[in-house]
Amino acid sequence: MPDATTTIDDLKAVVRQFAAVRKWEPYHSPKNLAMALASEVGELLEPFRWLTCEESREIVNDPVQREAIADELADVTTLLMHLSNHTGIDLSEALRQKMIKNEVKYPPPA
Ligand SMILES: [Mg+2]
């Protein structure tokens, strides 16, 4: 399921089904999910720790490191999908609204 043919709703359904089968919903409060998201972001940082910017660009081409980074990106995405499911916040609409705010906050250089 590549990005080009997968919707956010598809991903939300995948993680919803995974959690439902395991009866994890009672643990999926917004607080718990936000905390889990923060810890997964920390795991995503780990492969890049202490690297220069150039080294961080190179590391993504190492097959072992690339898989580790992909795993953590997937964990972060999973938590985002859970948070969207459990808050009812539509991610696409939230992103579009935030980009409108960002256009005002960060105008392009003259
Ligand atoms: Mg992880």
CSV table of N, CA and C and ligand atoms in Angstrom, one decimal:
chain,number,residue,atom,x,y,z
A,1,MET,N,0.8,-1.2,0.0
A,1,MET,CA,0.0,0.0,0.0
A,1,MET,C,0.9,1.3,0.0
A,2,PRO,N,1.4,1.7,-1.2
A,2,PRO,CA,2.2,2.9,-1.2
A,2,PRO,C,1.4,4.2,-0.9
A,3,ASP,N,2.1,5.2,-0.5
A,3,ASP,CA,1.5,6.5,-0.1
A,3,ASP,C,0.5,7.0,-1.3
A,4,ALA,N,1.0,6.8,-2.5
A,4,ALA,CA,0.2,7.4,-3.6
A,4,ALA,C,-1.2,6.8,-3.8
A,5,THR,N,-1.4,5.6,-3.2
A,5,THR,CA,-2.7,5.0,-3.4
A,5,THR,C,-3.4,4.6,-2.0
A,6,THR,N,-2.8,5.2,-0.9
A,6,THR,CA,-3.4,4.9,0.4
A,6,THR,C,-3.9,6.2,1.0
A,7,THR,N,-5.1,6.2,1.5
A,7,THR,CA,-5.7,7.4,2.1
A,7,THR,C,-5.4,7.3,3.6
A,8,ILE,N,-5.6,8.5,4.2
A,8,ILE,CA,-5.4,8.6,5.7
A,8,ILE,C,-6.5,7.7,6.3
A,9,ASP,N,-7.7,7.7,5.7
A,9,ASP,CA,-8.8,6.8,6.3
A,9,ASP,C,-8.4,5.4,6.2
A,10,ASP,N,-7.6,5.0,5.2
A,10,ASP,CA,-7.1,3.6,5.1
A,10,ASP,C,-6.2,3.3,6.3
A,11,LEU,N,-5.3,4.2,6.6
A,11,LEU,CA,-4.4,4.0,7.7
A,11,LEU,C,-5.1,4.0,9.0
A,12,LYS,N,-6.1,4.9,9.2
A,12,LYS,CA,-6.8,4.9,10.4
A,12,LYS,C,-7.6,3.6,10.6
A,13,ALA,N,-8.1,3.0,9.5
A,13,ALA,CA,-8.8,1.7,9.6
A,13,ALA,C,-7.9,0.6,10.0
A,14,VAL,N,-6.7,0.6,9.5
A,14,VAL,CA,-5.7,-0.4,9.8
A,14,VAL,C,-5.4,-0.4,11.3
A,15,VAL,N,-5.1,0.8,11.8
A,15,VAL,CA,-4.7,0.8,13.2
A,15,VAL,C,-5.9,0.6,14.1
A,16,ARG,N,-7.1,1.0,13.7
A,16,ARG,CA,-8.3,0.8,14.5
A,16,ARG,C,-8.6,-0.7,14.6
A,17,GLN,N,-8.4,-1.4,13.5
A,17,GLN,CA,-8.7,-2.9,13.5
A,17,GLN,C,-7.6,-3.6,14.4
A,18,PHE,N,-6.4,-3.2,14.2
A,18,PHE,CA,-5.3,-3.8,15.0
A,18,PHE,C,-5.6,-3.7,16.5
A,19,ALA,N,-5.9,-2.5,16.9
A,19,ALA,CA,-6.2,-2.3,18.3
A,19,ALA,C,-7.5,-3.0,18.8
A,20,ALA,N,-8.5,-3.0,18.0
A,20,ALA,CA,-9.8,-3.6,18.3
A,20,ALA,C,-9.6,-5.1,18.6
A,21,VAL,N,-8.8,-5.8,17.7
A,21,VAL,CA,-8.6,-7.2,17.9
A,21,VAL,C,-7.9,-7.5,19.2
A,22,ARG,N,-7.1,-6.6,19.6
A,22,ARG,CA,-6.3,-6.8,20.9
A,22,ARG,C,-7.0,-6.2,22.1
A,23,LYS,N,-8.1,-5.6,21.9
A,23,LYS,CA,-8.9,-5.0,22.9
A,23,LYS,C,-8.1,-3.9,23.7
A,24,TRP,N,-7.4,-3.0,22.9
A,24,TRP,CA,-6.6,-2.0,23.5
A,24,TRP,C,-7.3,-0.7,23.6
A,25,GLU,N,-8.5,-0.5,23.1
A,25,GLU,CA,-9.2,0.8,23.1
A,25,GLU,C,-9.3,1.4,24.5
A,26,PRO,N,-9.5,0.6,25.6
A,26,PRO,CA,-9.6,1.3,26.9
A,26,PRO,C,-8.4,2.0,27.3
A,27,TYR,N,-7.3,1.6,26.7
A,27,TYR,CA,-6.0,2.3,27.1
A,27,TYR,C,-5.7,3.5,26.2
A,28,HIS,N,-6.5,3.7,25.2
A,28,HIS,CA,-6.2,4.7,24.2
A,28,HIS,C,-6.9,6.0,24.5
A,29,SER,N,-6.7,6.6,25.6
A,29,SER,CA,-7.2,7.9,25.9
A,29,SER,C,-6.3,8.9,25.2
A,30,PRO,N,-6.8,10.1,24.9
A,30,PRO,CA,-5.9,11.1,24.2
A,30,PRO,C,-4.6,11.3,25.0
A,31,LYS,N,-4.7,11.4,26.3
A,31,LYS,CA,-3.5,11.6,27.1
A,31,LYS,C,-2.5,10.4,26.9
A,32,ASN,N,-2.9,9.2,27.0
A,32,ASN,CA,-2.0,8.1,26.8
A,32,ASN,C,-1.4,8.0,25.4
A,33,LEU,N,-2.3,8.3,24.4
A,33,LEU,CA,-1.8,8.3,23.0
A,33,LEU,C,-0.8,9.4,22.7
A,34,ALA,N,-1.1,10.6,23.3
A,34,ALA,CA,-0.1,11.7,23.1
A,34,ALA,C,1.2,11.4,23.8
A,35,MET,N,1.2,10.8,24.9
A,35,MET,CA,2.4,10.4,25.6
A,35,MET,C,3.2,9.3,24.8
A,36,ALA,N,2.4,8.4,24.3
A,36,ALA,CA,3.0,7.3,23.4
A,36,ALA,C,3.6,7.9,22.2
A,37,LEU,N,3.0,8.9,21.6
A,37,LEU,CA,3.5,9.6,20.4
A,37,LEU,C,4.8,10.3,20.7
A,38,ALA,N,4.8,11.0,21.9
A,38,ALA,CA,6.1,11.6,22.2
A,38,ALA,C,7.2,10.6,22.4
A,39,SER,N,6.9,9.5,23.0
A,39,SER,CA,8.0,8.5,23.2
A,39,SER,C,8.5,7.9,21.9
A,40,GLU,N,7.5,7.7,21.0
A,40,GLU,CA,7.9,7.2,19.6
A,40,GLU,C,8.8,8.2,18.9
A,41,VAL,N,8.4,9.5,19.0
A,41,VAL,CA,9.2,10.6,18.4
A,41,VAL,C,10.7,10.5,19.0
A,42,GLY,N,10.8,10.3,20.3
A,42,GLY,CA,12.1,10.1,20.9
A,42,GLY,C,12.9,8.9,20.2
A,43,GLU,N,12.1,7.8,20.0
A,43,GLU,CA,12.8,6.7,19.3
A,43,GLU,C,13.2,7.0,17.9
A,44,LEU,N,12.5,7.9,17.2
A,44,LEU,CA,12.8,8.3,15.9
A,44,LEU,C,14.1,9.1,15.9
A,45,LEU,N,14.3,9.9,17.0
A,45,LEU,CA,15.5,10.7,17.1
A,45,LEU,C,16.8,9.9,17.3
A,46,GLU,N,16.6,8.8,17.9
A,46,GLU,CA,17.8,8.0,18.3
A,46,GLU,C,18.8,7.7,17.2
A,47,PRO,N,18.4,7.3,16.0
A,47,PRO,CA,19.5,7.0,15.0
A,47,PRO,C,20.2,8.2,14.6
A,48,PHE,N,19.7,9.4,14.8
A,48,PHE,CA,20.3,10.7,14.3
A,48,PHE,C,21.1,11.4,15.4
A,49,ARG,N,21.0,10.8,16.6
A,49,ARG,CA,21.7,11.5,17.8
A,49,ARG,C,23.2,11.6,17.5
A,50,TRP,N,23.7,12.8,17.7
A,50,TRP,CA,25.1,13.2,17.6
A,50,TRP,C,25.6,13.3,16.2
A,51,LEU,N,24.8,13.1,15.2
A,51,LEU,CA,25.3,13.1,13.8
A,51,LEU,C,25.3,14.6,13.4
A,52,THR,N,26.2,14.9,12.4
A,52,THR,CA,26.1,16.2,11.7
A,52,THR,C,24.9,16.1,10.8
A,53,CYS,N,24.5,17.3,10.3
A,53,CYS,CA,23.4,17.3,9.3
A,53,CYS,C,23.7,16.5,8.1
A,54,GLU,N,24.9,16.5,7.6
A,54,GLU,CA,25.3,15.7,6.4
A,54,GLU,C,25.2,14.2,6.8
A,55,GLU,N,25.7,13.9,7.9
A,55,GLU,CA,25.7,12.5,8.3
A,55,GLU,C,24.2,12.0,8.4
A,56,SER,N,23.4,12.9,8.9
A,56,SER,CA,22.0,12.5,9.0
A,56,SER,C,21.3,12.2,7.7
A,57,ARG,N,21.8,13.0,6.6
A,57,ARG,CA,21.3,12.7,5.3
A,57,ARG,C,21.8,11.4,4.7
A,58,GLU,N,23.1,11.1,5.1
A,58,GLU,CA,23.7,9.8,4.6
A,58,GLU,C,23.1,8.6,5.2
A,59,ILE,N,22.8,8.7,6.5
A,59,ILE,CA,22.4,7.5,7.3
A,59,ILE,C,21.1,6.9,6.7
A,60,VAL,N,20.3,7.7,6.1
A,60,VAL,CA,19.0,7.1,5.6
A,60,VAL,C,19.3,6.2,4.4
A,61,ASN,N,20.5,6.2,3.9
A,61,ASN,CA,20.8,5.3,2.7
A,61,ASN,C,21.4,3.9,3.2
A,62,ASP,N,21.7,3.9,4.5
A,62,ASP,CA,22.2,2.6,5.1
A,62,ASP,C,21.0,1.7,5.3
A,63,PRO,N,21.0,0.5,4.7
A,63,PRO,CA,19.8,-0.4,4.8
A,63,PRO,C,19.3,-0.7,6.2
A,64,VAL,N,20.2,-0.9,7.1
A,64,VAL,CA,19.9,-1.3,8.5
A,64,VAL,C,19.3,0.0,9.2
A,65,GLN,N,19.9,1.1,9.1
A,65,GLN,CA,19.4,2.3,9.7
A,65,GLN,C,18.1,2.8,9.0
A,66,ARG,N,18.1,2.6,7.7
A,66,ARG,CA,16.8,3.0,7.0
A,66,ARG,C,15.6,2.2,7.5
A,67,GLU,N,15.8,0.9,7.8
A,67,GLU,CA,14.7,0.1,8.3
A,67,GLU,C,14.3,0.6,9.7
A,68,ALA,N,15.3,0.9,10.5
A,68,ALA,CA,15.0,1.3,11.9
A,68,ALA,C,14.3,2.7,11.9
A,69,ILE,N,14.7,3.6,11.0
A,69,ILE,CA,14.0,4.9,10.9
A,69,ILE,C,12.6,4.7,10.3
A,70,ALA,N,12.4,3.8,9.3
A,70,ALA,CA,11.1,3.5,8.8
A,70,ALA,C,10.2,2.9,9.9
A,71,ASP,N,10.7,2.0,10.7
A,71,ASP,CA,9.9,1.5,11.8
A,71,ASP,C,9.4,2.6,12.7
A,72,GLU,N,10.3,3.5,13.1
A,72,GLU,CA,9.9,4.5,14.0
A,72,GLU,C,8.9,5.5,13.4
A,73,LEU,N,9.1,5.8,12.1
A,73,LEU,CA,8.2,6.7,11.3
A,73,LEU,C,6.8,6.0,11.4
A,74,ALA,N,6.8,4.7,11.2
A,74,ALA,CA,5.5,3.9,11.2
A,74,ALA,C,4.9,4.0,12.6
A,75,ASP,N,5.7,3.9,13.6
A,75,ASP,CA,5.2,4.0,15.0
A,75,ASP,C,4.6,5.4,15.3
A,76,VAL,N,5.3,6.4,14.8
A,76,VAL,CA,4.8,7.8,15.0
A,76,VAL,C,3.4,7.9,14.2
A,77,THR,N,3.4,7.4,13.0
A,77,THR,CA,2.2,7.5,12.2
A,77,THR,C,1.1,6.7,12.8
A,78,THR,N,1.4,5.6,13.4
A,78,THR,CA,0.3,4.8,14.0
A,78,THR,C,-0.3,5.6,15.2
A,79,LEU,N,0.5,6.2,16.0
A,79,LEU,CA,0.0,7.0,17.1
A,79,LEU,C,-0.8,8.2,16.6
A,80,LEU,N,-0.4,8.8,15.5
A,80,LEU,CA,-1.2,9.9,15.0
A,80,LEU,C,-2.5,9.4,14.5
A,81,MET,N,-2.5,8.3,13.9
A,81,MET,CA,-3.8,7.7,13.4
A,81,MET,C,-4.7,7.4,14.6
A,82,HIS,N,-4.2,6.8,15.6
A,82,HIS,CA,-4.9,6.5,16.8
A,82,HIS,C,-5.5,7.8,17.4
A,83,LEU,N,-4.7,8.8,17.5
A,83,LEU,CA,-5.1,10.1,18.1
A,83,LEU,C,-6.3,10.7,17.3
A,84,SER,N,-6.1,10.6,16.0
A,84,SER,CA,-7.2,11.1,15.1
A,84,SER,C,-8.5,10.3,15.3
A,85,ASN,N,-8.3,8.9,15.4
A,85,ASN,CA,-9.5,8.1,15.6
A,85,ASN,C,-10.2,8.4,17.0
A,86,HIS,N,-9.4,8.6,18.0
A,86,HIS,CA,-10.0,8.7,19.3
A,86,HIS,C,-10.4,10.1,19.7
A,87,THR,N,-10.0,11.1,18.9
A,87,THR,CA,-10.4,12.5,19.2
A,87,THR,C,-11.5,13.0,18.1
A,88,GLY,N,-11.6,12.3,17.0
A,88,GLY,CA,-12.5,12.7,16.0
A,88,GLY,C,-11.9,13.9,15.2
A,89,ILE,N,-10.7,14.2,15.4
A,89,ILE,CA,-10.0,15.3,14.7
A,89,ILE,C,-9.6,14.8,13.3
A,90,ASP,N,-10.1,15.4,12.3
A,90,ASP,CA,-9.8,15.1,10.9
A,90,ASP,C,-8.5,15.6,10.5
A,91,LEU,N,-7.5,14.7,10.3
A,91,LEU,CA,-6.1,15.1,10.1
A,91,LEU,C,-6.0,16.0,8.8
A,92,SER,N,-6.6,15.6,7.8
A,92,SER,CA,-6.5,16.4,6.5
A,92,SER,C,-7.0,17.8,6.7
A,93,GLU,N,-8.1,18.0,7.4
A,93,GLU,CA,-8.7,19.3,7.6
A,93,GLU,C,-7.8,20.1,8.6
A,94,ALA,N,-7.3,19.4,9.7
A,94,ALA,CA,-6.5,20.0,10.7
A,94,ALA,C,-5.2,20.6,10.0
A,95,LEU,N,-4.6,19.8,9.1
A,95,LEU,CA,-3.4,20.2,8.4
A,95,LEU,C,-3.7,21.4,7.5
A,96,ARG,N,-4.8,21.3,6.8
A,96,ARG,CA,-5.1,22.5,5.9
A,96,ARG,C,-5.3,23.7,6.7
A,97,GLN,N,-6.1,23.6,7.8
A,97,GLN,CA,-6.3,24.8,8.6
A,97,GLN,C,-5.0,25.4,9.2
A,98,LYS,N,-4.1,24.5,9.6
A,98,LYS,CA,-2.9,24.9,10.2
A,98,LYS,C,-2.0,25.5,9.1
A,99,MET,N,-2.0,25.0,7.9
A,99,MET,CA,-1.2,25.6,6.8
A,99,MET,C,-1.7,27.1,6.5
A,100,ILE,N,-3.0,27.3,6.7
A,100,ILE,CA,-3.5,28.7,6.5
A,100,ILE,C,-2.9,29.6,7.5
A,101,LYS,N,-2.9,29.1,8.8
A,101,LYS,CA,-2.3,29.9,9.9
A,101,LYS,C,-0.8,30.1,9.6
A,102,ASN,N,-0.1,29.0,9.1
A,102,ASN,CA,1.3,29.1,8.9
A,102,ASN,C,1.6,30.1,7.8
A,103,GLU,N,0.7,30.2,6.8
A,103,GLU,CA,0.9,31.2,5.7
A,103,GLU,C,1.0,32.6,6.3
A,104,VAL,N,0.2,32.9,7.3
A,104,VAL,CA,0.2,34.2,7.9
A,104,VAL,C,1.4,34.4,8.8
A,105,LYS,N,1.7,33.3,9.6
A,105,LYS,CA,2.8,33.4,10.5
A,105,LYS,C,4.1,33.4,9.9
A,106,TYR,N,4.3,32.7,8.8
A,106,TYR,CA,5.6,32.7,8.1
A,106,TYR,C,5.4,33.1,6.6
A,107,PRO,N,5.3,34.4,6.4
A,107,PRO,CA,5.1,34.8,5.0
A,107,PRO,C,6.4,34.5,4.2
A,108,PRO,N,6.2,34.2,2.9
A,108,PRO,CA,7.4,34.0,2.0
A,108,PRO,C,8.3,35.2,2.0
A,109,PRO,N,9.6,35.0,1.8
A,109,PRO,CA,10.5,36.2,1.8
A,109,PRO,C,10.2,37.1,0.6
A,110,ALA,N,10.4,38.3,0.8
A,110,ALA,CA,10.1,39.3,-0.3
A,110,ALA,C,11.0,39.2,-1.4
B,1,MG,MG,9.1,2.6,18.2
